[in-house]
PDB file of C-alpha atoms in Angstrom:
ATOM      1  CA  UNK I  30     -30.532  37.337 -79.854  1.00 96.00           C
ATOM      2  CA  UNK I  31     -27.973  35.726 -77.744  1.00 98.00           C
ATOM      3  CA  UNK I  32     -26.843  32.403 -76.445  1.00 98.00           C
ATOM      4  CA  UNK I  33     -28.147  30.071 -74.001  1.00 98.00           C
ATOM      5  CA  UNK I  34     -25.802  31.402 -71.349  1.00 98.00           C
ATOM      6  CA  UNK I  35     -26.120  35.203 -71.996  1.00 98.00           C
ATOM      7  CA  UNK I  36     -30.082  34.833 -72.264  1.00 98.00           C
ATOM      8  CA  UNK I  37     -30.803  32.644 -69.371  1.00 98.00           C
ATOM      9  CA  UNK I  38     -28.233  35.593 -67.109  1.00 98.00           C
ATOM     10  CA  UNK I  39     -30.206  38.231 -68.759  1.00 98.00           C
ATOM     11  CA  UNK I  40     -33.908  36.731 -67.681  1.00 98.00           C
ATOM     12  CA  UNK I  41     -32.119  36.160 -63.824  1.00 98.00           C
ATOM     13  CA  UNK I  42     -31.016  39.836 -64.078  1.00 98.00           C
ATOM     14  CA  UNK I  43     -34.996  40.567 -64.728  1.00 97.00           C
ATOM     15  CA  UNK I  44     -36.161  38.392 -61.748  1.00 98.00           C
ATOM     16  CA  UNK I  45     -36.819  35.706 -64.153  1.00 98.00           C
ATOM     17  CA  UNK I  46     -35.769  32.665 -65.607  1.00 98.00           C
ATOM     18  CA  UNK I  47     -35.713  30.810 -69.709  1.00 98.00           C
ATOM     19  CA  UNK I  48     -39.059  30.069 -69.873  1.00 97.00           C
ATOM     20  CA  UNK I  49     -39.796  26.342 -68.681  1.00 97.00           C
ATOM     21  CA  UNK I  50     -42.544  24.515 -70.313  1.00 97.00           C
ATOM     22  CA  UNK I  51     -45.010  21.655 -68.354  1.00 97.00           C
ATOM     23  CA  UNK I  52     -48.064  21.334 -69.783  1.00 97.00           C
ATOM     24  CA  UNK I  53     -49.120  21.615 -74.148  1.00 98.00           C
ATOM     25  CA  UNK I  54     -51.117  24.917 -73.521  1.00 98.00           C
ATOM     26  CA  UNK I  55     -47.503  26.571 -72.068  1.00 97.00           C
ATOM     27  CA  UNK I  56     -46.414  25.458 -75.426  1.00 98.00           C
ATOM     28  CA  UNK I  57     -48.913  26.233 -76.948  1.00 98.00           C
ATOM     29  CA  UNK I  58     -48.763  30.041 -75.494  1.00 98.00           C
ATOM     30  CA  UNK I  59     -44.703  30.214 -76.437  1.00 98.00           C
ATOM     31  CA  UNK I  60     -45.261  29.264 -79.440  1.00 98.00           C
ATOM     32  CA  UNK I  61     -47.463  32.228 -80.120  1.00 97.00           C
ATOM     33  CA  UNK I  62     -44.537  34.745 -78.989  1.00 97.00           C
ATOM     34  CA  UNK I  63     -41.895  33.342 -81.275  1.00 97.00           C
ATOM     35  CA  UNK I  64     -41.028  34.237 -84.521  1.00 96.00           C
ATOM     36  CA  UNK I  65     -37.574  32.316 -84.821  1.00 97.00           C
ATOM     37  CA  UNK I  66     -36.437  29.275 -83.067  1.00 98.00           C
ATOM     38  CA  UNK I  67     -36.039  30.371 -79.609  1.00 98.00           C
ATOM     39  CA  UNK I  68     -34.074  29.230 -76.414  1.00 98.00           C
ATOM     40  CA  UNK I  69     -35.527  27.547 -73.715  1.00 98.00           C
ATOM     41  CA  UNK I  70     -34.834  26.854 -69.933  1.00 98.00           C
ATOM     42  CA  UNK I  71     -34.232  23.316 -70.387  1.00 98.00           C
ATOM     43  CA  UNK I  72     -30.583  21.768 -71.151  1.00 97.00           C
ATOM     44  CA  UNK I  73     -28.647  18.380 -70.137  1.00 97.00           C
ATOM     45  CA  UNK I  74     -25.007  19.933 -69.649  1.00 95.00           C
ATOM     46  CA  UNK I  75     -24.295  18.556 -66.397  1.00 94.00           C
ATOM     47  CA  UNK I  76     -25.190  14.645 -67.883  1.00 94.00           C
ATOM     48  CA  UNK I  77     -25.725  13.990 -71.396  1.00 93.00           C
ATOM     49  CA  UNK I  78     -29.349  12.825 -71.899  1.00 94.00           C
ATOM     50  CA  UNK I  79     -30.253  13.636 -68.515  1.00 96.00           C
ATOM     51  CA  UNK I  80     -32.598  17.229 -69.433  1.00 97.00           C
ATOM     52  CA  UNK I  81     -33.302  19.128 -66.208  1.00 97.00           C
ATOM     53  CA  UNK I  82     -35.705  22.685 -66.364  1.00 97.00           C
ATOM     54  CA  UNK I  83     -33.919  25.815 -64.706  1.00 95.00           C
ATOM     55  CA  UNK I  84     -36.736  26.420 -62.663  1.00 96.00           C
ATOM     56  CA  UNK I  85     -36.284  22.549 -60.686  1.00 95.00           C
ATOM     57  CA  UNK I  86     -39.274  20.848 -61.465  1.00 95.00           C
ATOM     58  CA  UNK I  87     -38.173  17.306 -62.438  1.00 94.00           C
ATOM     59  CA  UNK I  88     -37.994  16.410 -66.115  1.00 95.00           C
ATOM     60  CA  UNK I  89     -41.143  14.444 -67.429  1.00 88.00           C
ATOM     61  CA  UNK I  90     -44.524  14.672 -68.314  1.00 89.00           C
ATOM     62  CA  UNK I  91     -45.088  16.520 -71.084  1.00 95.00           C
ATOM     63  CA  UNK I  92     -42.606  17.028 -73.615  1.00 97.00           C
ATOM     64  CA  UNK I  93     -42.239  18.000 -77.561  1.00 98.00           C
ATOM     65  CA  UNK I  94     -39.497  16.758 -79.120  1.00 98.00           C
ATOM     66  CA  UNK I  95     -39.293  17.186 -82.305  1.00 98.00           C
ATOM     67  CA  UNK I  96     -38.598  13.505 -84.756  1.00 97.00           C
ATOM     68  CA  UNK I  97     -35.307  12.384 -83.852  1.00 96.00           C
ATOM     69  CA  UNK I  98     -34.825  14.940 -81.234  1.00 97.00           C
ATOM     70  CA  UNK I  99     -32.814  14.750 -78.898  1.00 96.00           C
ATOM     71  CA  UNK I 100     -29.985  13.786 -81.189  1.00 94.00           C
ATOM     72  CA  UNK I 101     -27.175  16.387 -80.361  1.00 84.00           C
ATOM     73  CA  UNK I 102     -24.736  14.295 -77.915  1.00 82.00           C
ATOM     74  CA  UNK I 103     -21.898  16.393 -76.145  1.00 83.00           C
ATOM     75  CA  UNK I 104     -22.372  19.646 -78.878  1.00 92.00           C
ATOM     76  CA  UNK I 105     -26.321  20.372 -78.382  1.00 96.00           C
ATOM     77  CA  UNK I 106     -26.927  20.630 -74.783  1.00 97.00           C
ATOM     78  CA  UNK I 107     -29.396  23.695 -74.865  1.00 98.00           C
ATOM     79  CA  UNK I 108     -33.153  23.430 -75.362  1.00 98.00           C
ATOM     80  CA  UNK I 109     -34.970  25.251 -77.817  1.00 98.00           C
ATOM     81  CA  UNK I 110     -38.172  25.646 -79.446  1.00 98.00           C
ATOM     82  CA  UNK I 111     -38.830  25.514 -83.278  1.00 98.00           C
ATOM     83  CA  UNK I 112     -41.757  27.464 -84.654  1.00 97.00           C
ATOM     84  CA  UNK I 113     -43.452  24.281 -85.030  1.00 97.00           C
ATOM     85  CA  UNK I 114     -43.740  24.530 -80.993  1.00 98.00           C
ATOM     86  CA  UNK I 115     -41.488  21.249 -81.566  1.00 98.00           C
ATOM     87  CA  UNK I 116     -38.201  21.355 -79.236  1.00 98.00           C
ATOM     88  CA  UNK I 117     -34.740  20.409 -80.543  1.00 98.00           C
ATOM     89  CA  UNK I 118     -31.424  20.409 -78.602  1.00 98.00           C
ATOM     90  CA  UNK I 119     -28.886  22.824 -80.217  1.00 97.00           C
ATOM     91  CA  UNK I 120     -25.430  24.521 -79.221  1.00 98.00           C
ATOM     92  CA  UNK I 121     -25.476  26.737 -75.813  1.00 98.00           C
ATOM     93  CA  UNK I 122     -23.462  28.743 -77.913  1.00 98.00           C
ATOM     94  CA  UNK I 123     -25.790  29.548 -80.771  1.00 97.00           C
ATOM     95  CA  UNK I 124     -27.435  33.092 -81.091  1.00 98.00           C
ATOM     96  CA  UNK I 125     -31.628  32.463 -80.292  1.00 98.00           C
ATOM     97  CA  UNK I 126     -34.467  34.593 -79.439  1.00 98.00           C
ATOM     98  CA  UNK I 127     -35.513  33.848 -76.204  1.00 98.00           C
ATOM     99  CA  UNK I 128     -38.751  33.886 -73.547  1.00 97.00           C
ATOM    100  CA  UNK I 129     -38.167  34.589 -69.990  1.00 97.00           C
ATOM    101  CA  UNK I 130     -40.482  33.994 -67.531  1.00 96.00           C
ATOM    102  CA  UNK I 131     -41.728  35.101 -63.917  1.00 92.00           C
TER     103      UNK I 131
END
């Protein structure tokens, strides 16, 4: 487990990055590999509300936010995913599992 920062500089240290999820069967696989809530490669720290992926494709298209999600403001700017497959925003600073990807 570690935070947002420490586990997206640990999948860049692999050749990879925090998993970044387009389409529902991506979620649909991550989901699979989780058992915790676990960090994604999506946040909105440079702009509140304004989510970007780590990998550059633009935000949009698919999504799974979970009911009332996002809701966290200037405290949850880190994406993660819930076991439901639904995503919340939560504190970079939080301790998740996390899924890198190549």
């Amino acid at each position: 487990m570690k935070t947002w920062p420490a586990a997206k500089t640990h999948c860049v240290s692999m050749g990879s990055l925090l998993t970044t999820i387009h389409l529902r069967e991506e979620n649909d696989f991550v989901r699979t590999l989780i058992s915790s809530n676990a960090w994604l490669g999506g946040n909105d720290i440079i702009s509140d509300g304004a989510w970007v992926w780590d990998d550059g494709v633009e935000w949009g298209g698919f999504t799974s936010w979970d009911s009332g999600e996002p809701n966290g403001g200037d405290h949850e700017q880190c994406l993660i995913m819930r076991l439901t497959g639904k995503w919340n925003d939560d504190p970079c600073s939080k301790e998740n599992v996390y899924v890198c990807k190549k």
